[in-house]
PDB file of C-alpha atoms in Angstrom:
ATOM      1  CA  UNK A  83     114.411  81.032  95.385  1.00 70.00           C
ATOM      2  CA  UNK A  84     111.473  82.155  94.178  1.00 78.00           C
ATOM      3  CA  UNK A  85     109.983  82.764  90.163  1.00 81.00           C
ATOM      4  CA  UNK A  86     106.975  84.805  89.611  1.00 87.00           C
ATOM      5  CA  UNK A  87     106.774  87.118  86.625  1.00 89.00           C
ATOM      6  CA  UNK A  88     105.977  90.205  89.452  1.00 91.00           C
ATOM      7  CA  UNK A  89     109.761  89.753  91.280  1.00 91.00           C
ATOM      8  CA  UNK A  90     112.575  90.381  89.472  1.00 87.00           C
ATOM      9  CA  UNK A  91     115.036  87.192  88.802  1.00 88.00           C
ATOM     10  CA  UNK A  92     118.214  87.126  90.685  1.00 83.00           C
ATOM     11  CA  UNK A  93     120.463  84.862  88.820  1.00 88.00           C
ATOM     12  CA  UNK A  94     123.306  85.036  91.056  1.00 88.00           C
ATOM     13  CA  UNK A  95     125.409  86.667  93.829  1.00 85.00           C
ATOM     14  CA  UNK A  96     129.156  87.010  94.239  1.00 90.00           C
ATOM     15  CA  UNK A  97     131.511  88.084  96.263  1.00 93.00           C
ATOM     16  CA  UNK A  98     134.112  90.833  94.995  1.00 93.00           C
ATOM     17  CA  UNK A  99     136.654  92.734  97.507  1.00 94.00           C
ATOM     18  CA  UNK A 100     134.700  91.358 100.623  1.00 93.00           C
ATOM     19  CA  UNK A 101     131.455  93.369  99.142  1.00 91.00           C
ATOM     20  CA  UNK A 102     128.062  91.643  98.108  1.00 86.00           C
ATOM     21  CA  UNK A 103     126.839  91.380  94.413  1.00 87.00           C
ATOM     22  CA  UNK A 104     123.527  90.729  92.620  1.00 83.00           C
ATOM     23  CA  UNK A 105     123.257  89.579  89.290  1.00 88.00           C
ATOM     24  CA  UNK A 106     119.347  90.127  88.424  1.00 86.00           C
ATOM     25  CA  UNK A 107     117.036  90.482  85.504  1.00 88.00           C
ATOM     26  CA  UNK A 108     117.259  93.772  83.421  1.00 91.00           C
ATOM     27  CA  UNK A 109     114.296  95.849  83.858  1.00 92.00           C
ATOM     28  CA  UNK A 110     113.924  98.352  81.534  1.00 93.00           C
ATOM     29  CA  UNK A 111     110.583  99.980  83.164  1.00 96.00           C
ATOM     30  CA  UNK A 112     110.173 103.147  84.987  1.00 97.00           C
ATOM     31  CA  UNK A 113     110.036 103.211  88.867  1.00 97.00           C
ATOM     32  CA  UNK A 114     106.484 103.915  90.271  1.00 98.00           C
ATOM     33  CA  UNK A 115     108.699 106.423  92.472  1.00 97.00           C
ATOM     34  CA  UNK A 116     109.560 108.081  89.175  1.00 97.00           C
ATOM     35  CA  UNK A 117     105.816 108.004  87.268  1.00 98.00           C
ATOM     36  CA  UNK A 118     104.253 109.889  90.553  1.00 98.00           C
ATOM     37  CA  UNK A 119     107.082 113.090  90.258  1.00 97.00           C
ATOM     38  CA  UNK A 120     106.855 113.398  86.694  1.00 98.00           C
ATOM     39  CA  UNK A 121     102.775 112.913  86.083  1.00 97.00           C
ATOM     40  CA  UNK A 122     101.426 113.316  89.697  1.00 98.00           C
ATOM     41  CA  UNK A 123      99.694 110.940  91.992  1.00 98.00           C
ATOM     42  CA  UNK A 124      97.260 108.126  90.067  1.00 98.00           C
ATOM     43  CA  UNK A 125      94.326 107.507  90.728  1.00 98.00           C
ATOM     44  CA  UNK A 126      92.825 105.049  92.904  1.00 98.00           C
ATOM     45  CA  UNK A 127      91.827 102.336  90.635  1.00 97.00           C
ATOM     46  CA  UNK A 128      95.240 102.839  88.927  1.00 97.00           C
ATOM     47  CA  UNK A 129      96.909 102.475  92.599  1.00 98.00           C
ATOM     48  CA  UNK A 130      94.833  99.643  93.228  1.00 98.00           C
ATOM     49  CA  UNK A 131      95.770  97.391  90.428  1.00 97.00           C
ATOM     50  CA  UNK A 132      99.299  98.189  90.946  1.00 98.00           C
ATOM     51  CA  UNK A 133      98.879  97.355  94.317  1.00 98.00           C
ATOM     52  CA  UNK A 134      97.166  93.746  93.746  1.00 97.00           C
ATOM     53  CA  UNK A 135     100.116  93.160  91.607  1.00 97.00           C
ATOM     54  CA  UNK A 136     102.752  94.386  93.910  1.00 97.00           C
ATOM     55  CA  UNK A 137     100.355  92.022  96.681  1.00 97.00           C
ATOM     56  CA  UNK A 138     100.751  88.796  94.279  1.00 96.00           C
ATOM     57  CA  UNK A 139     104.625  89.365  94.504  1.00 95.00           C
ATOM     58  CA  UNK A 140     104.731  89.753  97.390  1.00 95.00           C
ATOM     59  CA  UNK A 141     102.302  86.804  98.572  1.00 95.00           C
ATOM     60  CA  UNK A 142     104.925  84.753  96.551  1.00 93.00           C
ATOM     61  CA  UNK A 143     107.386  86.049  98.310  1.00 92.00           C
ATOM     62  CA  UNK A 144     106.637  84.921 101.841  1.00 93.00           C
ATOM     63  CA  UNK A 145     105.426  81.624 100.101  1.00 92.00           C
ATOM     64  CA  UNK A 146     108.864  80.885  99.230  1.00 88.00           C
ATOM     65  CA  UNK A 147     110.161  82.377 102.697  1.00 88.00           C
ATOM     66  CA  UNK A 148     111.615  85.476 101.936  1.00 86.00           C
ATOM     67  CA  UNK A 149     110.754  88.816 103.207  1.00 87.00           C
ATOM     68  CA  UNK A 150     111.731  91.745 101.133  1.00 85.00           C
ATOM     69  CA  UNK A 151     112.004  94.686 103.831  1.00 82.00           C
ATOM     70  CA  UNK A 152     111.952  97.583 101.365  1.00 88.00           C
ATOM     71  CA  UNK A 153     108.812  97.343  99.535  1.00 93.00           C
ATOM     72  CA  UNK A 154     108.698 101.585  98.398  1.00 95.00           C
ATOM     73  CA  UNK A 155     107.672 103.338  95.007  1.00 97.00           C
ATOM     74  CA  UNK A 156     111.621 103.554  94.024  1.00 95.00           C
ATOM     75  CA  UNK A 157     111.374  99.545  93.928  1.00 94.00           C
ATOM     76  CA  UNK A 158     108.506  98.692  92.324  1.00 97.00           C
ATOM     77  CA  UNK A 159     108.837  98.888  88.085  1.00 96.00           C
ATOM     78  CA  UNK A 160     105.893  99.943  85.882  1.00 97.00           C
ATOM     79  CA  UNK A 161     106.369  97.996  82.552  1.00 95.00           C
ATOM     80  CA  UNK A 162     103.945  98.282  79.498  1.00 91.00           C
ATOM     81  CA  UNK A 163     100.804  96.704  79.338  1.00 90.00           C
ATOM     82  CA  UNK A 164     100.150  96.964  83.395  1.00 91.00           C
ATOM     83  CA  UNK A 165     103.581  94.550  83.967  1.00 94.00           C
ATOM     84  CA  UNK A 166     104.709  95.678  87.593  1.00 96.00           C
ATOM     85  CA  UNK A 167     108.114  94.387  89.221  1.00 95.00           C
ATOM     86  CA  UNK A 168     109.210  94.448  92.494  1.00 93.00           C
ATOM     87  CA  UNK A 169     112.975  94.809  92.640  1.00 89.00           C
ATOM     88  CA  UNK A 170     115.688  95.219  95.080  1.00 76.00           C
ATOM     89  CA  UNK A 171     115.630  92.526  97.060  1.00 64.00           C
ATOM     90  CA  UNK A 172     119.331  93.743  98.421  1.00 56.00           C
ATOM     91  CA  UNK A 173     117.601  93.936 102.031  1.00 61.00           C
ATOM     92  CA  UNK A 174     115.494  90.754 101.789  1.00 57.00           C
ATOM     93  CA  UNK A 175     116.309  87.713 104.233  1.00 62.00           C
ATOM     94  CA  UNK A 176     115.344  84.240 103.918  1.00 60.00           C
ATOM     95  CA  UNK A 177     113.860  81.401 106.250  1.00 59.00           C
ATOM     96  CA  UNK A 178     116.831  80.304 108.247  1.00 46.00           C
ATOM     97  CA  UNK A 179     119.541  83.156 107.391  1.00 46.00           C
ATOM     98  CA  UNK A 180     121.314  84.540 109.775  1.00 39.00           C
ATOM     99  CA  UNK A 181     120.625  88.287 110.759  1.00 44.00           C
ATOM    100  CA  UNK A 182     122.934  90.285 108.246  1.00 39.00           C
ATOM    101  CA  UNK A 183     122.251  93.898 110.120  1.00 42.00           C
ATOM    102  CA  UNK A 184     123.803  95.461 113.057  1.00 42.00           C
ATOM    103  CA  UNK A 185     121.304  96.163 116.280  1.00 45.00           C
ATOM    104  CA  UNK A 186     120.356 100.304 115.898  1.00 46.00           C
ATOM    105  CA  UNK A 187     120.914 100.365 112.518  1.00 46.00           C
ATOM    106  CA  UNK A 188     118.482 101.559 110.395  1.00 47.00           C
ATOM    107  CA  UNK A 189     117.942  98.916 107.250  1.00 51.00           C
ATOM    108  CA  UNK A 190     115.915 100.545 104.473  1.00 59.00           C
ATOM    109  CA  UNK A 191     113.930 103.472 103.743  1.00 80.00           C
ATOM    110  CA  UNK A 192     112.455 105.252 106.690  1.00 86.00           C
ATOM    111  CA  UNK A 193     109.378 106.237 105.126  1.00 89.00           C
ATOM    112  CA  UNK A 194     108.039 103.027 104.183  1.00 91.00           C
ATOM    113  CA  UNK A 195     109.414 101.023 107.418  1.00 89.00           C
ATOM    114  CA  UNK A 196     106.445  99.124 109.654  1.00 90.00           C
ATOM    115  CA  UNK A 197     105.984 100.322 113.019  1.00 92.00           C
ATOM    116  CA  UNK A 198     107.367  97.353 114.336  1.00 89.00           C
ATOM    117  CA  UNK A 199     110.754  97.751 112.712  1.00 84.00           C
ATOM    118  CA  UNK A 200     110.863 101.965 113.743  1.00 84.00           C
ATOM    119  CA  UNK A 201     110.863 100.276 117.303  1.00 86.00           C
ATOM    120  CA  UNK A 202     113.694  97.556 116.157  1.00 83.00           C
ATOM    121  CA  UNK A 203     111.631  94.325 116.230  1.00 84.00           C
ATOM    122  CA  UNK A 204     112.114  92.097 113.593  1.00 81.00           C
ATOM    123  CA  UNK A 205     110.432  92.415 110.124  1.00 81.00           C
ATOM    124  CA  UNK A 206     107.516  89.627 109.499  1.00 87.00           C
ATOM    125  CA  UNK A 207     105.016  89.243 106.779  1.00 92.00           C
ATOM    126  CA  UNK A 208     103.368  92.235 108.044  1.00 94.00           C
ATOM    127  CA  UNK A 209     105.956  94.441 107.742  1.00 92.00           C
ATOM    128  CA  UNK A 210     106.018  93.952 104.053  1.00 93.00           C
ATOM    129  CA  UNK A 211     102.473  94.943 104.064  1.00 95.00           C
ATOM    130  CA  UNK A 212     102.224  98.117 106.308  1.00 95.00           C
ATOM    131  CA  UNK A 213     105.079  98.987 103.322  1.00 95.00           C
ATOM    132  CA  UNK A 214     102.521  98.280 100.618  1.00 97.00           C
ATOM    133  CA  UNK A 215     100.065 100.248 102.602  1.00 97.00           C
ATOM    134  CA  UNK A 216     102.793 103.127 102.711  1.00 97.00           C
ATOM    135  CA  UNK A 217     103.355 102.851  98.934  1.00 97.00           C
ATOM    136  CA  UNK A 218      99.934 102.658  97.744  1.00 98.00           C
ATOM    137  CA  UNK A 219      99.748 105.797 100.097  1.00 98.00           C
ATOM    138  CA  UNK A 220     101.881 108.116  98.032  1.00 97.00           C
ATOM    139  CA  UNK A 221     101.100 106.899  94.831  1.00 98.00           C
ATOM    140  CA  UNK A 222      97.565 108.083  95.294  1.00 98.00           C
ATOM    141  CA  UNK A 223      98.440 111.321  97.271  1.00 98.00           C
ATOM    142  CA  UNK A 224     102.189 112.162  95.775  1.00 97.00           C
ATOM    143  CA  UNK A 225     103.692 112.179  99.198  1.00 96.00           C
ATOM    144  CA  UNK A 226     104.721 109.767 101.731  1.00 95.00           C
ATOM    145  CA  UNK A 227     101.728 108.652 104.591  1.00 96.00           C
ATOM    146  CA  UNK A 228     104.590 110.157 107.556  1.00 95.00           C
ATOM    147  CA  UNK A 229     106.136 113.002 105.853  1.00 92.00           C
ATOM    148  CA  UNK A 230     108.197 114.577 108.373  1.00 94.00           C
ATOM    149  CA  UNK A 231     111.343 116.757 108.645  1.00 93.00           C
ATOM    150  CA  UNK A 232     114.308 114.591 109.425  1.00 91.00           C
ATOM    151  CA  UNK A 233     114.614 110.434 109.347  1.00 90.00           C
ATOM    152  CA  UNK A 234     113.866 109.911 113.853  1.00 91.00           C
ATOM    153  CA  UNK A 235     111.256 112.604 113.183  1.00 93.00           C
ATOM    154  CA  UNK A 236     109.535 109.947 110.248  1.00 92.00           C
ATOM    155  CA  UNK A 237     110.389 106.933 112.317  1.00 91.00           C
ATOM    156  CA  UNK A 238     108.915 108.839 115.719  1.00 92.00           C
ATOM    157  CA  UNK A 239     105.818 109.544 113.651  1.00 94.00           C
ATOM    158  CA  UNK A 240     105.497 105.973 112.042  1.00 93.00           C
ATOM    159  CA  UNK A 241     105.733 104.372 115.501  1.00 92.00           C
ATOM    160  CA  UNK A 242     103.417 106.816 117.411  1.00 93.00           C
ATOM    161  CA  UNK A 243     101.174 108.782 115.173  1.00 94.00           C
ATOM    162  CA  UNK A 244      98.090 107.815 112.458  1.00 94.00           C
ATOM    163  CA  UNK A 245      98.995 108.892 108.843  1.00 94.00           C
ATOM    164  CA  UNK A 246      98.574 111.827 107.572  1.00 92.00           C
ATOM    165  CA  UNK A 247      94.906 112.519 106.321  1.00 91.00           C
ATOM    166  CA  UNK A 248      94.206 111.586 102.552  1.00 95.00           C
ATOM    167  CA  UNK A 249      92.683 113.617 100.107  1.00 96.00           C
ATOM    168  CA  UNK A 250      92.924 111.675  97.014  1.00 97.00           C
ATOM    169  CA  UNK A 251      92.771 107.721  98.086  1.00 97.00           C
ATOM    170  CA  UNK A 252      88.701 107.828  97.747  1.00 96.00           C
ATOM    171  CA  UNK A 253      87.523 104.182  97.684  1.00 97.00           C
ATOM    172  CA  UNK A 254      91.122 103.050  97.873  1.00 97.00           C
ATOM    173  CA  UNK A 255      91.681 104.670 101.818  1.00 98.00           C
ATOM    174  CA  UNK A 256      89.958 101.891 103.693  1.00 97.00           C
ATOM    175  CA  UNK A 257      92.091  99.138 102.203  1.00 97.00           C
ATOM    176  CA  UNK A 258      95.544 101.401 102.914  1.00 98.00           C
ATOM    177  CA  UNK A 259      94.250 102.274 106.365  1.00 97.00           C
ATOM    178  CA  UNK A 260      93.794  98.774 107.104  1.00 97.00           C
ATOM    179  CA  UNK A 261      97.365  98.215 105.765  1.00 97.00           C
ATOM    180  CA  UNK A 262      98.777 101.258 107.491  1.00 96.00           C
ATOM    181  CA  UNK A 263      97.541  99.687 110.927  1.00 95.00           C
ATOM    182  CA  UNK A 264     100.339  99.674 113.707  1.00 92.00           C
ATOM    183  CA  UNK A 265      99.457  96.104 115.049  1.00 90.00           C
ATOM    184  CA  UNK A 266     101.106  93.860 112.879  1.00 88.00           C
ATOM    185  CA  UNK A 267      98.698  90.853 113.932  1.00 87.00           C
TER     186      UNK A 267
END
C-alpha cells in the first residue's frame, strides 16, 4: 500500500494454520536498537537525521493511510550510507480495517506506546509520533524516556508523568519534548 525507499516492502501476506504471514523485503542492516547497546547513545545530530528519515516514512505512511503502532529502536534499520528502514509493520492498521486487537490488551511495546494508547484510546497520527519522540529519546540518552520497573509501572508513568530528564539530547531535546507531549492534538 505504500512504496517509499524508508518502509520496508511487504510483498505479500498469507494465511498458514489459521496464523498471519508477511512476506517483506530483506533487510540486511542493523537495528538502531542494536547500534545504541553495542556503541552507546549517538549524538544529537546523528539522532536527528535518523529521525527526519524515520519522520519521511512515516509521513508516507499516514499519506497512504496506515498507521504503524510500533515505531521503537528494535524497528527501525540503519543501512550504509545513512539508509534508515522502518520495519515491522505486523501491528500497523489501515484506513477502513477492522480493529484486529482485543479491548485491554496491550498491542506493542510499552515503552514507546503514546499516552493515549497507555489509557486504551485508539492510535492516530500522533501516536506514531509521541513513538518517534520516544525513540529519538533513547537513541540520544541509551535508555528509554519512561524507564520503569515492570510494563503498568511504564504505562502508569507514560500516561501520568513527564520523561525522564535528558542529559545528552542538547539541541535535539526541544524537538523530542515537543514530540513526547501527552496531548495528541
Amino acid at each position: 500500500r505504500v512504496v517509499q525507499p524508508g518502509i520496508v516492502r511487504i510483498f505479500d501476506v498469507a494465511e498458514h494454520d489459521d496464523r498471519p504471514w508477511i512476506v517483506m523485503q530483506l533487510v540486511p542492516y542493523r537495528s538502531l536498537r542494536d547500534v545504541v547497546a553495542d556503541s552507546g547513545p549517538l549524538s544529537p545530530r546523528q539522532a536527528a537525521s535518523i529521525g527526519l528519515r524515520i519522520l519521511a516514512a512515516i509521513t508516507a505512511a499516514h499519506a497512504g493511510g496506515v498507521l504503524h503502532r510500533d515505531v521503537k529502536p528494535g524497528n527501525v534499520l540503519l543501512g550504509p550510507d545513512g539508509h534508515v528502514v522502518l520495519t515491522d509493520f505486523g501491528l500497523a492498521v489501515a484506513d477502513g480495517s477492522t480493529r484486529v486487537t482485543t479491548s485491554g490488551l496491550v498491542v506493542g511495546s510499552p515503552a514507546y506506546m503514546s499516552p493515549e494508547r497507555a489509557r486504551g484510546q485508539a492510535a492516530t497520527p500522533a501516536a506514531d509520533l509521541w513513538s518517534l519522540g520516544a525513540t529519538l529519546f533513547a537513541a540520544v540518552e541509551g535508555r528509554d524516556p519512561f524507564d520503569r520497573n515492570g510494563t503498568l509501572a511504564v504505562l502508569t508513568a507514560i500516561a501520568t508523568e513527564e520523561p525522564d530528564r535528558p542529559v545528552r539530547a542538547g539541541p535535539l531535546w526541544p524537538v523530542i519534548s515537543a514530540l513526547l507531549d501527552k496531548d495528541p492534538a
